[in-house]
PDB file of C-alpha atoms in Angstrom:
ATOM      1  CA  MET A   1      54.173 188.008 114.393  1.00  0.00           C
ATOM      2  CA  LYS A   2      51.106 186.926 113.011  1.00  0.00           C
ATOM      3  CA  SER A   3      51.905 183.318 114.187  1.00  0.00           C
ATOM      4  CA  GLN A   4      52.898 184.424 117.484  1.00  0.00           C
ATOM      5  CA  ASN A   5      49.612 186.669 117.507  1.00  0.00           C
ATOM      6  CA  LEU A   6      47.549 183.573 116.769  1.00  0.00           C
ATOM      7  CA  TRP A   7      49.073 181.626 119.573  1.00  0.00           C
ATOM      8  CA  HIS A   8      48.726 184.425 122.092  1.00  0.00           C
ATOM      9  CA  ARG A   9      44.827 184.358 120.955  1.00  0.00           C
ATOM     10  CA  ARG A  10      44.444 180.746 121.083  1.00  0.00           C
ATOM     11  CA  SER A  11      46.352 180.541 124.721  1.00  0.00           C
ATOM     12  CA  ALA A  12      43.745 183.379 125.796  1.00  0.00           C
ATOM     13  CA  ARG A  13      40.778 180.672 124.596  1.00  0.00           C
ATOM     14  CA  ILE A  14      41.801 177.749 126.309  1.00  0.00           C
ATOM     15  CA  GLU A  15      42.683 179.595 129.299  1.00  0.00           C
ATOM     16  CA  LYS A  16      39.090 181.373 129.414  1.00  0.00           C
ATOM     17  CA  ALA A  17      37.709 177.949 129.079  1.00  0.00           C
ATOM     18  CA  LEU A  18      39.305 175.877 131.407  1.00  0.00           C
ATOM     19  CA  TRP A  19      38.397 179.214 134.042  1.00  0.00           C
ATOM     20  CA  VAL A  20      34.954 178.426 133.092  1.00  0.00           C
ATOM     21  CA  ILE A  21      35.417 174.910 133.739  1.00  0.00           C
ATOM     22  CA  ILE A  22      37.038 175.444 136.758  1.00  0.00           C
ATOM     23  CA  VAL A  23      34.293 177.414 138.428  1.00  0.00           C
ATOM     24  CA  LEU A  24      31.789 174.927 137.464  1.00  0.00           C
ATOM     25  CA  TYR A  25      33.711 172.054 138.889  1.00  0.00           C
ATOM     26  CA  THR A  26      33.453 174.241 141.967  1.00  0.00           C
ATOM     27  CA  ILE A  27      29.824 174.534 142.218  1.00  0.00           C
ATOM     28  CA  LEU A  28      29.006 171.113 141.018  1.00  0.00           C
ATOM     29  CA  LEU A  29      31.281 169.513 143.982  1.00  0.00           C
ATOM     30  CA  PRO A  30      28.328 169.678 146.474  1.00  0.00           C
ATOM     31  CA  SER A  31      25.654 168.166 144.015  1.00  0.00           C
ATOM     32  CA  PHE A  32      28.366 165.051 143.902  1.00  0.00           C
ATOM     33  CA  LEU A  33      26.436 163.591 146.663  1.00  0.00           C
ATOM     34  CA  ILE A  34      23.575 162.981 144.378  1.00  0.00           C
ATOM     35  CA  VAL A  35      25.466 160.813 142.482  1.00  0.00           C
ATOM     36  CA  TYR A  36      26.911 158.959 145.839  1.00  0.00           C
ATOM     37  CA  ARG A  37      23.425 158.228 146.932  1.00  0.00           C
ATOM     38  CA  ALA A  38      22.293 156.915 143.897  1.00  0.00           C
ATOM     39  CA  ILE A  39      24.797 154.500 143.895  1.00  0.00           C
ATOM     40  CA  PHE A  40      24.543 153.870 147.366  1.00  0.00           C
ATOM     41  CA  ASN A  41      20.256 152.987 146.642  1.00  0.00           C
ATOM     42  CA  ALA A  42      21.350 150.954 143.780  1.00  0.00           C
ATOM     43  CA  PHE A  43      24.318 148.969 144.891  1.00  0.00           C
ATOM     44  CA  GLY A  44      24.601 149.629 148.538  1.00  0.00           C
ATOM     45  CA  GLU A  45      27.006 150.641 151.057  1.00  0.00           C
ATOM     46  CA  THR A  46      29.888 148.423 150.187  1.00  0.00           C
ATOM     47  CA  ALA A  47      29.689 149.203 146.801  1.00  0.00           C
ATOM     48  CA  VAL A  48      29.380 153.219 147.139  1.00  0.00           C
ATOM     49  CA  GLY A  49      32.471 153.040 149.900  1.00  0.00           C
ATOM     50  CA  ASN A  50      34.437 151.535 146.925  1.00  0.00           C
ATOM     51  CA  VAL A  51      34.265 154.227 144.194  1.00  0.00           C
ATOM     52  CA  PRO A  52      36.751 156.524 145.435  1.00  0.00           C
ATOM     53  CA  LEU A  53      39.303 153.473 145.730  1.00  0.00           C
ATOM     54  CA  ILE A  54      38.424 152.738 142.283  1.00  0.00           C
ATOM     55  CA  LEU A  55      38.717 156.164 140.653  1.00  0.00           C
ATOM     56  CA  VAL A  56      41.826 156.955 142.495  1.00  0.00           C
ATOM     57  CA  LEU A  57      43.450 153.120 141.018  1.00  0.00           C
ATOM     58  CA  ILE A  58      41.974 154.679 137.526  1.00  0.00           C
ATOM     59  CA  LEU A  59      43.672 157.882 138.111  1.00  0.00           C
ATOM     60  CA  GLY A  60      46.939 156.477 139.237  1.00  0.00           C
ATOM     61  CA  ILE A  61      47.046 153.937 136.357  1.00  0.00           C
ATOM     62  CA  GLY A  62      46.493 157.069 133.952  1.00  0.00           C
ATOM     63  CA  TYR A  63      49.551 158.751 135.669  1.00  0.00           C
ATOM     64  CA  MET A  64      51.567 155.886 135.641  1.00  0.00           C
ATOM     65  CA  ILE A  65      51.269 155.617 131.796  1.00  0.00           C
ATOM     66  CA  ALA A  66      51.445 159.250 131.074  1.00  0.00           C
ATOM     67  CA  VAL A  67      54.743 159.629 133.001  1.00  0.00           C
ATOM     68  CA  LEU A  68      56.317 156.521 131.149  1.00  0.00           C
ATOM     69  CA  ARG A  69      55.212 158.310 128.227  1.00  0.00           C
ATOM     70  CA  ILE A  70      56.513 161.510 128.539  1.00  0.00           C
ATOM     71  CA  HIS A  71      59.855 160.765 130.450  1.00  0.00           C
ATOM     72  CA  GLY A  72      60.157 157.199 129.608  1.00  0.00           C
ATOM     73  CA  THR A  73      61.488 156.305 133.224  1.00  0.00           C
ATOM     74  CA  LEU A  74      60.110 154.524 136.322  1.00  0.00           C
ATOM     75  CA  LYS A  75      62.091 157.089 138.498  1.00  0.00           C
ATOM     76  CA  ARG A  76      59.792 160.007 138.427  1.00  0.00           C
ATOM     77  CA  LEU A  77      57.103 157.524 139.802  1.00  0.00           C
ATOM     78  CA  LEU A  78      58.762 157.965 143.341  1.00  0.00           C
ATOM     79  CA  TYR A  79      56.367 160.821 143.433  1.00  0.00           C
ATOM     80  CA  LEU A  80      53.886 158.245 143.824  1.00  0.00           C
ATOM     81  CA  VAL A  81      55.195 156.762 147.505  1.00  0.00           C
ATOM     82  CA  PRO A  82      54.461 160.005 149.448  1.00  0.00           C
ATOM     83  CA  CYS A  83      50.863 160.262 147.262  1.00  0.00           C
ATOM     84  CA  ALA A  84      50.199 156.954 148.603  1.00  0.00           C
ATOM     85  CA  LEU A  85      51.080 157.667 152.061  1.00  0.00           C
ATOM     86  CA  ILE A  86      48.709 160.561 152.221  1.00  0.00           C
ATOM     87  CA  ILE A  87      46.010 157.966 150.964  1.00  0.00           C
ATOM     88  CA  TYR A  88      46.451 154.817 153.459  1.00  0.00           C
ATOM     89  CA  LEU A  89      46.676 158.108 156.129  1.00  0.00           C
ATOM     90  CA  ILE A  90      43.574 159.731 154.735  1.00  0.00           C
ATOM     91  CA  MET A  91      41.300 156.358 154.492  1.00  0.00           C
ATOM     92  CA  ALA A  92      42.273 154.823 157.592  1.00  0.00           C
ATOM     93  CA  LEU A  93      41.797 157.776 159.911  1.00  0.00           C
ATOM     94  CA  GLU A  94      38.508 159.037 157.940  1.00  0.00           C
ATOM     95  CA  GLU A  95      36.305 156.633 159.109  1.00  0.00           C
ATOM     96  CA  ASN A  96      33.499 157.854 156.825  1.00  0.00           C
ATOM     97  CA  PRO A  97      34.375 156.355 153.037  1.00  0.00           C
ATOM     98  CA  ASN A  98      31.820 158.621 151.558  1.00  0.00           C
ATOM     99  CA  LYS A  99      34.885 161.406 152.689  1.00  0.00           C
ATOM    100  CA  HIS A 100      37.488 159.081 150.296  1.00  0.00           C
ATOM    101  CA  ILE A 101      35.723 160.553 147.588  1.00  0.00           C
ATOM    102  CA  HIS A 102      37.610 164.035 148.196  1.00  0.00           C
ATOM    103  CA  ILE A 103      40.687 162.355 147.162  1.00  0.00           C
ATOM    104  CA  PRO A 104      40.040 161.845 143.353  1.00  0.00           C
ATOM    105  CA  GLU A 105      37.863 165.134 143.667  1.00  0.00           C
ATOM    106  CA  TYR A 106      40.917 167.743 144.810  1.00  0.00           C
ATOM    107  CA  VAL A 107      43.501 165.911 142.757  1.00  0.00           C
ATOM    108  CA  LEU A 108      41.775 166.498 139.508  1.00  0.00           C
ATOM    109  CA  MET A 109      40.981 169.846 141.235  1.00  0.00           C
ATOM    110  CA  ALA A 110      45.112 170.450 141.216  1.00  0.00           C
ATOM    111  CA  TRP A 111      45.496 169.342 137.814  1.00  0.00           C
ATOM    112  CA  LEU A 112      42.447 171.763 136.047  1.00  0.00           C
ATOM    113  CA  LEU A 113      44.287 174.766 138.227  1.00  0.00           C
ATOM    114  CA  PHE A 114      47.629 174.094 137.148  1.00  0.00           C
ATOM    115  CA  ALA A 115      46.365 173.490 133.323  1.00  0.00           C
ATOM    116  CA  VAL A 116      45.229 177.297 133.347  1.00  0.00           C
ATOM    117  CA  ILE A 117      47.754 178.858 135.613  1.00  0.00           C
ATOM    118  CA  SER A 118      50.711 177.199 134.168  1.00  0.00           C
ATOM    119  CA  ILE A 119      49.757 179.206 130.624  1.00  0.00           C
ATOM    120  CA  GLY A 120      50.426 182.393 131.985  1.00  0.00           C
ATOM    121  CA  TYR A 121      53.174 181.453 134.745  1.00  0.00           C
ATOM    122  CA  HIS A 122      56.229 179.030 134.935  1.00  0.00           C
ATOM    123  CA  GLY A 123      58.333 177.870 137.567  1.00  0.00           C
ATOM    124  CA  LYS A 124      57.704 176.084 141.320  1.00  0.00           C
ATOM    125  CA  GLY A 125      56.325 179.180 142.620  1.00  0.00           C
ATOM    126  CA  ALA A 126      53.372 178.440 140.267  1.00  0.00           C
ATOM    127  CA  LEU A 127      53.055 175.338 142.574  1.00  0.00           C
ATOM    128  CA  TYR A 128      52.290 177.049 145.493  1.00  0.00           C
ATOM    129  CA  LEU A 129      49.545 179.577 144.149  1.00  0.00           C
ATOM    130  CA  VAL A 130      47.976 176.300 142.960  1.00  0.00           C
ATOM    131  CA  PHE A 131      48.273 174.631 146.334  1.00  0.00           C
ATOM    132  CA  THR A 132      46.597 177.423 148.127  1.00  0.00           C
ATOM    133  CA  CYS A 133      43.762 177.788 145.185  1.00  0.00           C
ATOM    134  CA  ALA A 134      43.124 174.397 145.420  1.00  0.00           C
ATOM    135  CA  SER A 135      43.190 174.165 149.001  1.00  0.00           C
ATOM    136  CA  LEU A 136      40.810 177.507 149.430  1.00  0.00           C
ATOM    137  CA  LEU A 137      38.137 175.965 147.038  1.00  0.00           C
ATOM    138  CA  GLY A 138      38.163 173.199 149.499  1.00  0.00           C
ATOM    139  CA  VAL A 139      37.202 175.263 151.935  1.00  0.00           C
ATOM    140  CA  VAL A 140      34.524 176.441 149.891  1.00  0.00           C
ATOM    141  CA  ASP A 141      33.157 173.593 148.948  1.00  0.00           C
ATOM    142  CA  GLU A 142      32.736 172.788 152.720  1.00  0.00           C
ATOM    143  CA  ILE A 143      31.280 175.969 153.363  1.00  0.00           C
ATOM    144  CA  GLU A 144      28.548 175.576 150.649  1.00  0.00           C
ATOM    145  CA  GLN A 145      27.721 172.623 152.109  1.00  0.00           C
ATOM    146  CA  GLY A 146      27.358 173.907 155.767  1.00  0.00           C
ATOM    147  CA  ILE A 147      25.351 176.784 154.240  1.00  0.00           C
ATOM    148  CA  HIS A 148      22.724 174.270 153.513  1.00  0.00           C
ATOM    149  CA  PRO A 149      20.833 173.190 156.522  1.00  0.00           C
ATOM    150  CA  SER A 150      20.645 169.750 155.721  1.00  0.00           C
ATOM    151  CA  ARG A 151      24.212 168.961 155.078  1.00  0.00           C
ATOM    152  CA  PHE A 152      27.416 168.373 157.102  1.00  0.00           C
ATOM    153  CA  TYR A 153      29.977 170.989 157.839  1.00  0.00           C
ATOM    154  CA  GLY A 154      33.238 170.060 159.240  1.00  0.00           C
ATOM    155  CA  TRP A 155      37.301 170.595 159.529  1.00  0.00           C
ATOM    156  CA  SER A 156      38.418 167.393 159.080  1.00  0.00           C
ATOM    157  CA  ASP A 157      37.107 167.387 155.330  1.00  0.00           C
ATOM    158  CA  MET A 158      39.035 171.036 154.707  1.00  0.00           C
ATOM    159  CA  LEU A 159      42.110 169.250 155.532  1.00  0.00           C
ATOM    160  CA  VAL A 160      41.416 165.935 153.300  1.00  0.00           C
ATOM    161  CA  ASN A 161      40.717 168.128 150.673  1.00  0.00           C
ATOM    162  CA  ALA A 162      43.933 170.294 151.062  1.00  0.00           C
ATOM    163  CA  SER A 163      45.450 166.862 151.621  1.00  0.00           C
ATOM    164  CA  SER A 164      44.341 165.480 148.616  1.00  0.00           C
ATOM    165  CA  SER A 165      45.542 169.015 146.938  1.00  0.00           C
ATOM    166  CA  LEU A 166      48.915 168.060 147.843  1.00  0.00           C
ATOM    167  CA  ILE A 167      48.936 164.917 146.148  1.00  0.00           C
ATOM    168  CA  GLY A 168      47.899 167.124 142.710  1.00  0.00           C
ATOM    169  CA  ILE A 169      51.179 168.710 143.146  1.00  0.00           C
ATOM    170  CA  LEU A 170      53.233 166.083 144.095  1.00  0.00           C
ATOM    171  CA  THR A 171      51.591 164.116 141.033  1.00  0.00           C
ATOM    172  CA  ILE A 172      52.549 167.377 138.783  1.00  0.00           C
ATOM    173  CA  LEU A 173      56.218 167.271 140.101  1.00  0.00           C
ATOM    174  CA  GLY A 174      56.282 164.048 138.414  1.00  0.00           C
ATOM    175  CA  LEU A 175      55.032 164.573 135.152  1.00  0.00           C
ATOM    176  CA  VAL A 176      56.302 167.845 134.534  1.00  0.00           C
ATOM    177  CA  HIS A 177      60.102 168.689 133.562  1.00  0.00           C
ATOM    178  CA  LYS A 178      62.238 170.125 136.071  1.00  0.00           C
ATOM    179  CA  THR A 179      61.500 174.234 136.268  1.00  0.00           C
ATOM    180  CA  LYS A 180      63.124 176.798 138.593  1.00  0.00           C
ATOM    181  CA  GLY A 181      62.095 178.435 141.246  1.00  0.00           C
ATOM    182  CA  SER A 182      59.955 181.499 140.204  1.00  0.00           C
ATOM    183  CA  TRP A 183      57.757 183.818 141.762  1.00  0.00           C
ATOM    184  CA  ASP A 184      57.703 185.942 138.768  1.00  0.00           C
ATOM    185  CA  TRP A 185      53.654 185.857 138.664  1.00  0.00           C
ATOM    186  CA  THR A 186      53.552 187.565 141.637  1.00  0.00           C
ATOM    187  CA  GLU A 187      54.462 190.942 139.056  1.00  0.00           C
ATOM    188  CA  SER A 188      51.321 190.645 137.869  1.00  0.00           C
ATOM    189  CA  LEU A 189      49.106 191.021 140.787  1.00  0.00           C
ATOM    190  CA  LYS A 190      50.119 194.680 140.940  1.00  0.00           C
ATOM    191  CA  LYS A 191      47.695 194.900 138.117  1.00  0.00           C
ATOM    192  CA  PHE A 192      44.765 193.276 140.071  1.00  0.00           C
ATOM    193  CA  LYS A 193      44.219 195.532 143.722  1.00  0.00           C
ATOM    194  CA  LYS A 194      40.793 195.897 143.393  1.00  0.00           C
ATOM    195  CA  LEU A 195      40.316 192.189 142.766  1.00  0.00           C
ATOM    196  CA  ILE A 196      42.788 191.355 145.632  1.00  0.00           C
ATOM    197  CA  TYR A 197      40.620 193.530 148.117  1.00  0.00           C
ATOM    198  CA  MET A 198      37.610 191.681 146.950  1.00  0.00           C
ATOM    199  CA  ASN A 199      39.099 188.588 147.622  1.00  0.00           C
ATOM    200  CA  LEU A 200      40.525 189.759 150.988  1.00  0.00           C
ATOM    201  CA  LEU A 201      36.658 190.866 151.904  1.00  0.00           C
ATOM    202  CA  GLY A 202      35.627 187.326 150.753  1.00  0.00           C
ATOM    203  CA  LEU A 203      38.173 185.784 152.904  1.00  0.00           C
ATOM    204  CA  ALA A 204      36.997 187.842 156.095  1.00  0.00           C
ATOM    205  CA  SER A 205      33.320 186.720 155.396  1.00  0.00           C
ATOM    206  CA  ALA A 206      34.388 183.357 154.697  1.00  0.00           C
ATOM    207  CA  THR A 207      35.952 183.348 158.170  1.00  0.00           C
ATOM    208  CA  LEU A 208      32.725 184.762 159.667  1.00  0.00           C
ATOM    209  CA  MET A 209      31.002 181.718 158.001  1.00  0.00           C
ATOM    210  CA  CYS A 210      33.310 178.876 159.314  1.00  0.00           C
ATOM    211  CA  ILE A 211      32.916 180.511 163.141  1.00  0.00           C
ATOM    212  CA  SER A 212      29.175 180.475 162.661  1.00  0.00           C
ATOM    213  CA  LEU A 213      29.022 176.975 160.836  1.00  0.00           C
ATOM    214  CA  PHE A 214      31.054 175.196 163.708  1.00  0.00           C
ATOM    215  CA  ARG A 215      28.568 176.767 166.194  1.00  0.00           C
ATOM    216  CA  VAL A 216      25.844 175.120 163.816  1.00  0.00           C
ATOM    217  CA  GLN A 217      27.667 172.107 164.348  1.00  0.00           C
ATOM    218  CA  ALA A 218      28.062 172.522 167.935  1.00  0.00           C
ATOM    219  CA  ASP A 219      24.379 173.007 168.518  1.00  0.00           C
ATOM    220  CA  GLY A 220      23.241 170.764 166.289  1.00  0.00           C
ATOM    221  CA  LYS A 221      20.721 173.455 164.693  1.00  0.00           C
ATOM    222  CA  PHE A 222      21.075 175.925 162.319  1.00  0.00           C
ATOM    223  CA  TRP A 223      18.266 178.133 162.055  1.00  0.00           C
ATOM    224  CA  GLY A 224      18.581 179.925 165.099  1.00  0.00           C
ATOM    225  CA  THR A 225      22.291 179.637 165.660  1.00  0.00           C
ATOM    226  CA  TYR A 226      23.590 180.752 161.779  1.00  0.00           C
ATOM    227  CA  PRO A 227      23.136 184.693 161.886  1.00  0.00           C
ATOM    228  CA  VAL A 228      20.107 185.300 159.460  1.00  0.00           C
ATOM    229  CA  TRP A 229      22.189 188.630 157.961  1.00  0.00           C
ATOM    230  CA  LEU A 230      25.371 186.487 157.317  1.00  0.00           C
ATOM    231  CA  TRP A 231      23.247 183.676 155.497  1.00  0.00           C
ATOM    232  CA  TYR A 232      21.541 186.786 152.816  1.00  0.00           C
ATOM    233  CA  VAL A 233      25.315 188.272 152.439  1.00  0.00           C
ATOM    234  CA  ASN A 234      25.913 184.129 151.143  1.00  0.00           C
ATOM    235  CA  LEU A 235      22.729 184.648 148.768  1.00  0.00           C
TER     236      LEU A 235
END
């Protein structure tokens, strides 16, 4: 009994620590542009454009090693085939190489979310939750950039973020052991009705922000287009 209670306490501490890391990671995502610009100024456009590909290759190699160590079979590496296709399409359709950094960013986001969500919830149903959360955080990331008058906002970045989150889900499927389809985690939502209502309110606010930011993008100016009252709500 004591060992079980100790395990629960440790799991709770790990879960809280992971959520803190995810929150900080989400807040810092828009600031990664500063690092990108520093690399650009130091090494030039070609070097900074290769950074996302290098990170993807490093993550891919690390992933292959992990799969082989856990499962000892090459079969699980087949999940990398659709991942490679998605990465190819993103890099082919998105001309700006600076946008490709979103691929490793949101693969890592999906991994972090799975690490924390899988502590309390099991089954394939939890993977849908991970994908939804990662994709929505990708929307939040773009909104954070959009409400800054000197930053760029676009729906294509949201699509790249969601696609990269899907890569994260596919790689998780190749890494973890087979799980039964389960939506048991939905029962726990009944305990958080107030939190759900707050999230729905935030979703409504985010929708208004997206609509306003599209107007900003069309008009080419922030002040005078973006509602001042909504900007204060953002603060």
